[in-house]
Each structure stands twice: as structure tokens, then as C-alpha cells.
PDB file of C-alpha atoms in Angstrom:
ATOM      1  CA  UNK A   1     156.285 175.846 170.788  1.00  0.00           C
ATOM      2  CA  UNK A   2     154.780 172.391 170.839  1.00  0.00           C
ATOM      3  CA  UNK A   3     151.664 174.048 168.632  1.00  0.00           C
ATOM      4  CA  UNK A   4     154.051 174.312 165.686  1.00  0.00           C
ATOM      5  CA  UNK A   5     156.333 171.827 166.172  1.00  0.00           C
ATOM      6  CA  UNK A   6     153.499 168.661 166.036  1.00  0.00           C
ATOM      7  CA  UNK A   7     152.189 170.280 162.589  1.00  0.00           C
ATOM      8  CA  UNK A   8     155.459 171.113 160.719  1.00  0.00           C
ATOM      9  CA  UNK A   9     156.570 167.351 161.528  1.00  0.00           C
ATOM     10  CA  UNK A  10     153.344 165.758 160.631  1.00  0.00           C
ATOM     11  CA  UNK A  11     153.336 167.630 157.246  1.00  0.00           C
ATOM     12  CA  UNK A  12     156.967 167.006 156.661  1.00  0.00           C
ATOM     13  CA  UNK A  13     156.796 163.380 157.049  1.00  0.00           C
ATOM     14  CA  UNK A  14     153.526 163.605 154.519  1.00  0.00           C
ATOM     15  CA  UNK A  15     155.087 165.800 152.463  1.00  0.00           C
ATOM     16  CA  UNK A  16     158.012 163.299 151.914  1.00  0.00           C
ATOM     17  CA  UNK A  17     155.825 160.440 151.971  1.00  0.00           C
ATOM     18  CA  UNK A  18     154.051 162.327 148.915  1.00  0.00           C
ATOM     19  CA  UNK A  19     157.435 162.837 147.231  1.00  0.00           C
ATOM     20  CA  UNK A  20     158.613 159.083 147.387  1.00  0.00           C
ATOM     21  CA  UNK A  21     155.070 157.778 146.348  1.00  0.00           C
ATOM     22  CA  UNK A  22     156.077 160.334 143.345  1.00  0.00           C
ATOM     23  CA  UNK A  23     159.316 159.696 142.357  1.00  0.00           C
ATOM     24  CA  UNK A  24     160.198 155.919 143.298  1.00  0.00           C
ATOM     25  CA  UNK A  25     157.649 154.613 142.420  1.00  0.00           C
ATOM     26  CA  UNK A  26     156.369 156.322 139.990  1.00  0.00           C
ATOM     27  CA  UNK A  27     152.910 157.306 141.085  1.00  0.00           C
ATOM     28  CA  UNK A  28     151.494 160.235 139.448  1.00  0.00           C
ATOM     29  CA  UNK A  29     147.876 161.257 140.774  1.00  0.00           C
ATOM     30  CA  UNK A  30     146.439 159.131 143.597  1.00  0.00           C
ATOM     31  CA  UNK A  31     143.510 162.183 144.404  1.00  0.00           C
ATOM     32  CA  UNK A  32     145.737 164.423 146.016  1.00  0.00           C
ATOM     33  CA  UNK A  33     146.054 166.957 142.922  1.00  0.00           C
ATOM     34  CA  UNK A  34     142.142 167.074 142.418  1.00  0.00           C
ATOM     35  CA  UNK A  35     141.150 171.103 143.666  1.00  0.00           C
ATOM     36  CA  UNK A  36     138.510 171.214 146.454  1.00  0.00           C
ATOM     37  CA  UNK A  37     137.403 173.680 145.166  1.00  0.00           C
ATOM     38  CA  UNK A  38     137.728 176.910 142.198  1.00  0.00           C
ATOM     39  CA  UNK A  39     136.917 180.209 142.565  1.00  0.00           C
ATOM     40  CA  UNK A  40     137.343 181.479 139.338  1.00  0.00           C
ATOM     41  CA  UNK A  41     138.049 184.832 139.983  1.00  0.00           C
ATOM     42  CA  UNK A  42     138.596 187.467 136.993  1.00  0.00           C
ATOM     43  CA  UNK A  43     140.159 190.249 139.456  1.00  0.00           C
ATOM     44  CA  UNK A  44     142.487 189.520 142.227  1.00  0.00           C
ATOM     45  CA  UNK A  45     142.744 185.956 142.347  1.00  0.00           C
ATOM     46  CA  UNK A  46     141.863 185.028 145.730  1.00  0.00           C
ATOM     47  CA  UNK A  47     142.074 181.349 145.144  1.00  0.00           C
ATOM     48  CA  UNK A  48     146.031 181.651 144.526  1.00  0.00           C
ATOM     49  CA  UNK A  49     146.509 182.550 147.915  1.00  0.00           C
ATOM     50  CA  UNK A  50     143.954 179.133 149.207  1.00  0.00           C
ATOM     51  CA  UNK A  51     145.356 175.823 149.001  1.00  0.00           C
ATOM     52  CA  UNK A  52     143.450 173.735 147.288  1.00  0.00           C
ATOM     53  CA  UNK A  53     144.806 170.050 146.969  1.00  0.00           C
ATOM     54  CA  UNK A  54     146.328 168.096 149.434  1.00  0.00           C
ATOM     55  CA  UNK A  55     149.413 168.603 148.428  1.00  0.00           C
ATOM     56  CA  UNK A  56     148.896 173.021 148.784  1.00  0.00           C
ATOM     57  CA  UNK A  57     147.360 171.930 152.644  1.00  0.00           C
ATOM     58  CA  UNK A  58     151.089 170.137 153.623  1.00  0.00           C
ATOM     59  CA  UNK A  59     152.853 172.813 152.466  1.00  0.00           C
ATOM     60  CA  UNK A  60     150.617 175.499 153.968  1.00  0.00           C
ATOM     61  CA  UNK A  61     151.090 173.627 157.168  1.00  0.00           C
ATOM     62  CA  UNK A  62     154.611 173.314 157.134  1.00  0.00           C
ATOM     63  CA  UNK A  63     155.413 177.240 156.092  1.00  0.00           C
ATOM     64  CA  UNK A  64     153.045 178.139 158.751  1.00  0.00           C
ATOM     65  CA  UNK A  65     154.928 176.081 161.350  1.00  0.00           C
ATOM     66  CA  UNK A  66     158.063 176.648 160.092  1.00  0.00           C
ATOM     67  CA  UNK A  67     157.860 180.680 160.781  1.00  0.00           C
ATOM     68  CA  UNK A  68     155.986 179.867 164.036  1.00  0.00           C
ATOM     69  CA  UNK A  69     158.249 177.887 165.286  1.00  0.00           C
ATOM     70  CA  UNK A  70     161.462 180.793 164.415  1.00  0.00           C
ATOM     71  CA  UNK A  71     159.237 183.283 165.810  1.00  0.00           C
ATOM     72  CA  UNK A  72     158.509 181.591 168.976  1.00  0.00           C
ATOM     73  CA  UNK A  73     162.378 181.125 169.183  1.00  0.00           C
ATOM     74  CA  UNK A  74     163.057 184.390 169.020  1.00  0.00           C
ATOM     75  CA  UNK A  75     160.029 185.037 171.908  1.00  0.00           C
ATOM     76  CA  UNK A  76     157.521 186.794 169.905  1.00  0.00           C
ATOM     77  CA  UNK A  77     154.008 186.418 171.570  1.00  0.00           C
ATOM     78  CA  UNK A  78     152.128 183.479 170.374  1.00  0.00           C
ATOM     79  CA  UNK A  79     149.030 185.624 168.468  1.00  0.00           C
ATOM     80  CA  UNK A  80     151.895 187.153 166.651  1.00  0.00           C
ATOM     81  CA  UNK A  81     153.477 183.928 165.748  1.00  0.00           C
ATOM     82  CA  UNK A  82     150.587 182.526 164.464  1.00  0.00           C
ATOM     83  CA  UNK A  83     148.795 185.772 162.673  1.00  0.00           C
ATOM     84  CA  UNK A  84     152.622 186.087 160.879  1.00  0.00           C
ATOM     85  CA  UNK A  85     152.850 182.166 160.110  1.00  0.00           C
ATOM     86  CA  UNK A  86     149.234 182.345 158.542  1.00  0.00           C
ATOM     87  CA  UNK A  87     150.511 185.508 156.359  1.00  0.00           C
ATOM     88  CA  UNK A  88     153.244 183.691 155.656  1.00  0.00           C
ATOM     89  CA  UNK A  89     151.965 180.400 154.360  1.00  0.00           C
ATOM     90  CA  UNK A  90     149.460 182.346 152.051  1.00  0.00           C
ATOM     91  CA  UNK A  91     152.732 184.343 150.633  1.00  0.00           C
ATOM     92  CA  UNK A  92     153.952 181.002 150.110  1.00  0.00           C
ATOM     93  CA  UNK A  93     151.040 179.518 148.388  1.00  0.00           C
ATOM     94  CA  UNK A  94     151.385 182.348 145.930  1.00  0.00           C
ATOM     95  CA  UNK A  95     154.740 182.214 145.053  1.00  0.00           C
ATOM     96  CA  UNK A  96     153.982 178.483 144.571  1.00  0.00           C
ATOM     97  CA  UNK A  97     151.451 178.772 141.991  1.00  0.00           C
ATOM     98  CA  UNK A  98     153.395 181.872 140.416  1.00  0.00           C
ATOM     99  CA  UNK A  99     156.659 181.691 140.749  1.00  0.00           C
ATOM    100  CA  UNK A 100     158.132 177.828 142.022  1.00  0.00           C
ATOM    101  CA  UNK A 101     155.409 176.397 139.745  1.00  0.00           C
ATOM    102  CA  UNK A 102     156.598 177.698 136.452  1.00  0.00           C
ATOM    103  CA  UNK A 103     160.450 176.761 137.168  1.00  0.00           C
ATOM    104  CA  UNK A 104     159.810 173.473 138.149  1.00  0.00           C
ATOM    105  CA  UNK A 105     157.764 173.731 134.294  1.00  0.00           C
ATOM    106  CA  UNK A 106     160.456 175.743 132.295  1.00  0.00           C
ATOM    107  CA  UNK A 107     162.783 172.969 134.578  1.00  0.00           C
ATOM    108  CA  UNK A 108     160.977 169.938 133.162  1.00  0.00           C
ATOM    109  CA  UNK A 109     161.159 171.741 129.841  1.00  0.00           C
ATOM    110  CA  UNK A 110     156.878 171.960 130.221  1.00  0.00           C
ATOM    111  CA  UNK A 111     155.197 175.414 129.077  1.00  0.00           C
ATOM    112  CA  UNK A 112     152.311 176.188 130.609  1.00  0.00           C
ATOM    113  CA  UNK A 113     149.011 176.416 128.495  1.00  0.00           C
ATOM    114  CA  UNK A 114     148.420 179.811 127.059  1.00  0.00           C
ATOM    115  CA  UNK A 115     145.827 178.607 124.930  1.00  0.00           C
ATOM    116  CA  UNK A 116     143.610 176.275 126.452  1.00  0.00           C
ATOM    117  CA  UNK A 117     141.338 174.632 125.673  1.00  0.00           C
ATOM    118  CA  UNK A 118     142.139 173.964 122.074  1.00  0.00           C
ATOM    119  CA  UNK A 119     139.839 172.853 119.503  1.00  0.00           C
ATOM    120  CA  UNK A 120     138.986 168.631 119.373  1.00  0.00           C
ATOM    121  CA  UNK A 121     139.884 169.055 123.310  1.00  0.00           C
ATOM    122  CA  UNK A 122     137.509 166.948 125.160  1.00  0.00           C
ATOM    123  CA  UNK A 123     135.433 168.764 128.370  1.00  0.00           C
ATOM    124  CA  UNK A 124     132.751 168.040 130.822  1.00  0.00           C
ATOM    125  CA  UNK A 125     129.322 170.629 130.864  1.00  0.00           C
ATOM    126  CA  UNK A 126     129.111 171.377 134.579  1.00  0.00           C
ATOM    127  CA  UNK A 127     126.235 173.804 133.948  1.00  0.00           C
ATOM    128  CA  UNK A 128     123.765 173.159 131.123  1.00  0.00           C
ATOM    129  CA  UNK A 129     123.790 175.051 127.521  1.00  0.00           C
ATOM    130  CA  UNK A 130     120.072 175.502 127.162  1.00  0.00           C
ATOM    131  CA  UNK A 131     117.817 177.529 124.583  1.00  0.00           C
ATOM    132  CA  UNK A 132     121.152 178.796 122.612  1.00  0.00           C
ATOM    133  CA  UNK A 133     122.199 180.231 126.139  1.00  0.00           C
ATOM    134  CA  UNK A 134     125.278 179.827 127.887  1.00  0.00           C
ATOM    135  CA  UNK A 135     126.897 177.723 130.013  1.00  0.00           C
ATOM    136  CA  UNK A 136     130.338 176.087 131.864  1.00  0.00           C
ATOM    137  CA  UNK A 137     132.557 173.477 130.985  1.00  0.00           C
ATOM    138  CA  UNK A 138     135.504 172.040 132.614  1.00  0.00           C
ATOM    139  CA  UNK A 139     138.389 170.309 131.027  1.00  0.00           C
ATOM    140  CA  UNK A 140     141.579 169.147 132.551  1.00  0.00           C
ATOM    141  CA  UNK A 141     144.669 169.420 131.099  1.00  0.00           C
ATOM    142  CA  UNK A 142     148.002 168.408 133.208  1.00  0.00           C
ATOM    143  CA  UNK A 143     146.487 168.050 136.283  1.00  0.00           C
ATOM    144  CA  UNK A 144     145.206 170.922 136.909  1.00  0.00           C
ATOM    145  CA  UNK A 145     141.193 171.923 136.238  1.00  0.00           C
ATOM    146  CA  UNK A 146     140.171 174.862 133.661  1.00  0.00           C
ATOM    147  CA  UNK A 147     136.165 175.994 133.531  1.00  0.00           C
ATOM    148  CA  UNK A 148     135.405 179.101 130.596  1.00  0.00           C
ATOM    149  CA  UNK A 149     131.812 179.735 129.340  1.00  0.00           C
ATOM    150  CA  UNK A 150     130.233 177.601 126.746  1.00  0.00           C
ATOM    151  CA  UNK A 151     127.539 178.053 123.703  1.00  0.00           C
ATOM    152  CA  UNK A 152     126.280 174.770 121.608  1.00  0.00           C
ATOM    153  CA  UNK A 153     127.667 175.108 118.320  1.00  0.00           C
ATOM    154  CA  UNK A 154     124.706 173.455 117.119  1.00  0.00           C
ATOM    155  CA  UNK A 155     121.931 175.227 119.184  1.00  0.00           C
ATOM    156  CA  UNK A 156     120.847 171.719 121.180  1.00  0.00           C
ATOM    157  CA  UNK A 157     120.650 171.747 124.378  1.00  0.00           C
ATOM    158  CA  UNK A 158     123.230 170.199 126.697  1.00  0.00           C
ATOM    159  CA  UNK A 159     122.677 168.190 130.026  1.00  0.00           C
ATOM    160  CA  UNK A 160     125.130 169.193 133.063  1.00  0.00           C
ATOM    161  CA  UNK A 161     127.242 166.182 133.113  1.00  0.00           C
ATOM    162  CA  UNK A 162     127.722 165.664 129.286  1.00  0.00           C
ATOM    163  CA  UNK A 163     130.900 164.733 127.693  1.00  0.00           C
ATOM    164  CA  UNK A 164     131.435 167.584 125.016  1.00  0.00           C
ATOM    165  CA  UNK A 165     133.599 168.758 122.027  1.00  0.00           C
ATOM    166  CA  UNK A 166     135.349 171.668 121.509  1.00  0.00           C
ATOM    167  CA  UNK A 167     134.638 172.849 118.462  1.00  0.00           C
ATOM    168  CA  UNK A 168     135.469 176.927 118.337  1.00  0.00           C
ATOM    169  CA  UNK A 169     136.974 178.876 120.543  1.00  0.00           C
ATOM    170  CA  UNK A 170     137.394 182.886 121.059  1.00  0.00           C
ATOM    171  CA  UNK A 171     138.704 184.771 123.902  1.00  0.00           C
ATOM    172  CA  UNK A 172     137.018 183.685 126.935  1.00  0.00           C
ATOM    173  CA  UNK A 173     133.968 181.607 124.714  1.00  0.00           C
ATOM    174  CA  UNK A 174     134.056 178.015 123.813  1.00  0.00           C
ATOM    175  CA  UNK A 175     131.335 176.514 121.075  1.00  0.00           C
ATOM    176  CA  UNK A 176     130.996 172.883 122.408  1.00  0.00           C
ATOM    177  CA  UNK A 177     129.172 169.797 120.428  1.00  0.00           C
ATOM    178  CA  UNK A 178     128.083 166.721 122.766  1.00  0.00           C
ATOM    179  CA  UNK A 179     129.999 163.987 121.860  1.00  0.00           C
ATOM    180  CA  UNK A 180     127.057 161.753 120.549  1.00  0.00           C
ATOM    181  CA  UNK A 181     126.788 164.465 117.793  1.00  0.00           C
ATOM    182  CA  UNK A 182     129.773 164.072 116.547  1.00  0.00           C
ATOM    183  CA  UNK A 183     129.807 160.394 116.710  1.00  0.00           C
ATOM    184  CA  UNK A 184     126.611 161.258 114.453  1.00  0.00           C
ATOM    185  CA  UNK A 185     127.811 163.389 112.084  1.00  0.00           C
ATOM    186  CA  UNK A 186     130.904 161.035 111.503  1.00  0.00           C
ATOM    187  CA  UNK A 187     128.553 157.701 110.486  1.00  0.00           C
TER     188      UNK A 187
END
């Protein structure tokens, strides 16, 4: 019992912590919505299920302790408490990015981007364009971190690191400029 009950008040407290930090006074990113990491899946998306902020890890704390602790009230053996509190915080993780996620949006009166990254958006290259080849770029937009395959729209190569342009965009492909060029082109 004590094995859920120290986690699911730990994360409550943070979680509420978070939300006051939030709301009263108004802070809006303080490194807890930064990812850890991104899959980037095209099939199942495994990473839904993961959490990935700080933010995902309180809450997949707190569902996991939450069950855990109802199951061990109900005297379920504690390997079945914790393999269905483990399911059960992943279930919740992905009803969070699917489901709670896009009330809270249509809520705020926020649509989530269908398009993105738009053309004049701004990205970083986080894996070189070189020879005419391809390569990544990540933008954020809202918080939240995009990366789609990139081509220089003007055959140059591009360093890793490089703030870049988006210039053209279709389906899944973004042609990208580095930002000197443009400054370039514009004198």
C-alpha cells in the first residue's frame, strides 16, 4: 500500500504545484514542456503511449498509483496491482495526447495545427542538407516540437544547427533556405 501511496502524493503535490506556477502566476514554460525525447513514428505511435515532459511523468505517476492503490484495496496481489497500474497510466497517457488534449484546445478555442510548418515558419536543421540530399528540421510551434524531412531550396549545403527558412512545403517535404540567404537576397 505504502508503494503507491508515497508516489501518488508526491506527484499530486507537483502536479498542483505545476498548476499554480501556471495559472497564478502566470508562468507558461519553465522546461517542463520540452520532450525528452521523439520517436517519430509513422505506424503505431509508440511515443503517445511514453511520457515525455515532466509534466506526462506526474501524471503517469499519479494514474499508476491511483489504480494501485484501489487495487490493493480491494486485495489484488501486488504484481497485479502494479502490471494493471502501469497499463493503466500508458492508457492514460494516450487519451491525454488524443482525447483530453484536444478539449482542453477546442476549450481554449485553439485548433490544433493541421498544416504545419507553414511557409516563412522559422526551424532549426538537426541533421545536415548536404549535396542536394536530404535532411531534418525541427520547428516548434505551441509548445510542442515537430521534425519532417528537409531539401535546400537553393542546393547549398546546410550545417546541423542552422537557423533555416521555410520556403516550400509538400506532403511530408519541406524546401528550407538558411537564414543568412535570405538576409542576402533581401539587401
Amino acid at each position: 500500500m505504502i508503494f503507491f501511496l508515497v508516489p501518488a502524493v508526491i506527484s499530486f503535490v507537483a502536479l498542483a504545484a505545476e498548476m499554480i506556477l501556471r495559472s497564478a502566476y502566470k508562468i507558461k514554460n519553465f522546461g517542463a514542456d520540452r520532450y525528452f525525447f521523439d520517436f517519430h513514428g509513422k505506424t503505431v505511435p509508440f511515443e503517445d503511449f511514453v511520457p515525455h515532459t515532466v509534466s506526462d511523468i506526474l501524471i503517469f505517476v499519479l494514474a499508476f498509483s491511483a489504480l494501485g492503490l484501489i487495487l490493493s484495496a480491494v486485495s489484488m496481489p501486488v504484481a497485479g496491482s502494479v502490471f494493471c497500474g502501469i497499463v493503466f497510466a500508458f492508457i492514460v497517457m494516450y487519451l491525454k495526447k488524443h482525447f483530453f488534449f484536444n478539449l482542453f484546445l477546442k476549450a481554449k478555442g485553439e485548433k490544433l495545427p493541421k498544416n504545419r510548418p507553414d511557409v516563412d515558419d522559422k526551424a532549426i536543421c538537426t541533421e545536415a542538407i548536404i549535396n542536394g540530399g536530404y535532411g531534418k528540421i525541427e520547428f516548434f510551434y505551441k509548445g510542442r516540437g515537430y521534425t519532417l524531412t528537409a531539401m535546400s531550396a537553393n542546393e547549398t549545403d546546410i550545417e546541423a544547427g542552422k537557423e533555416v527558412t521555410i520556403v516550400h512545403k509538400e506532403k511530408e517535404i519541406c524546401w528550407v533556405e538558411k537564414v543568412e540567404e535570405e538576409l542576402e537576397e533581401t539587401d
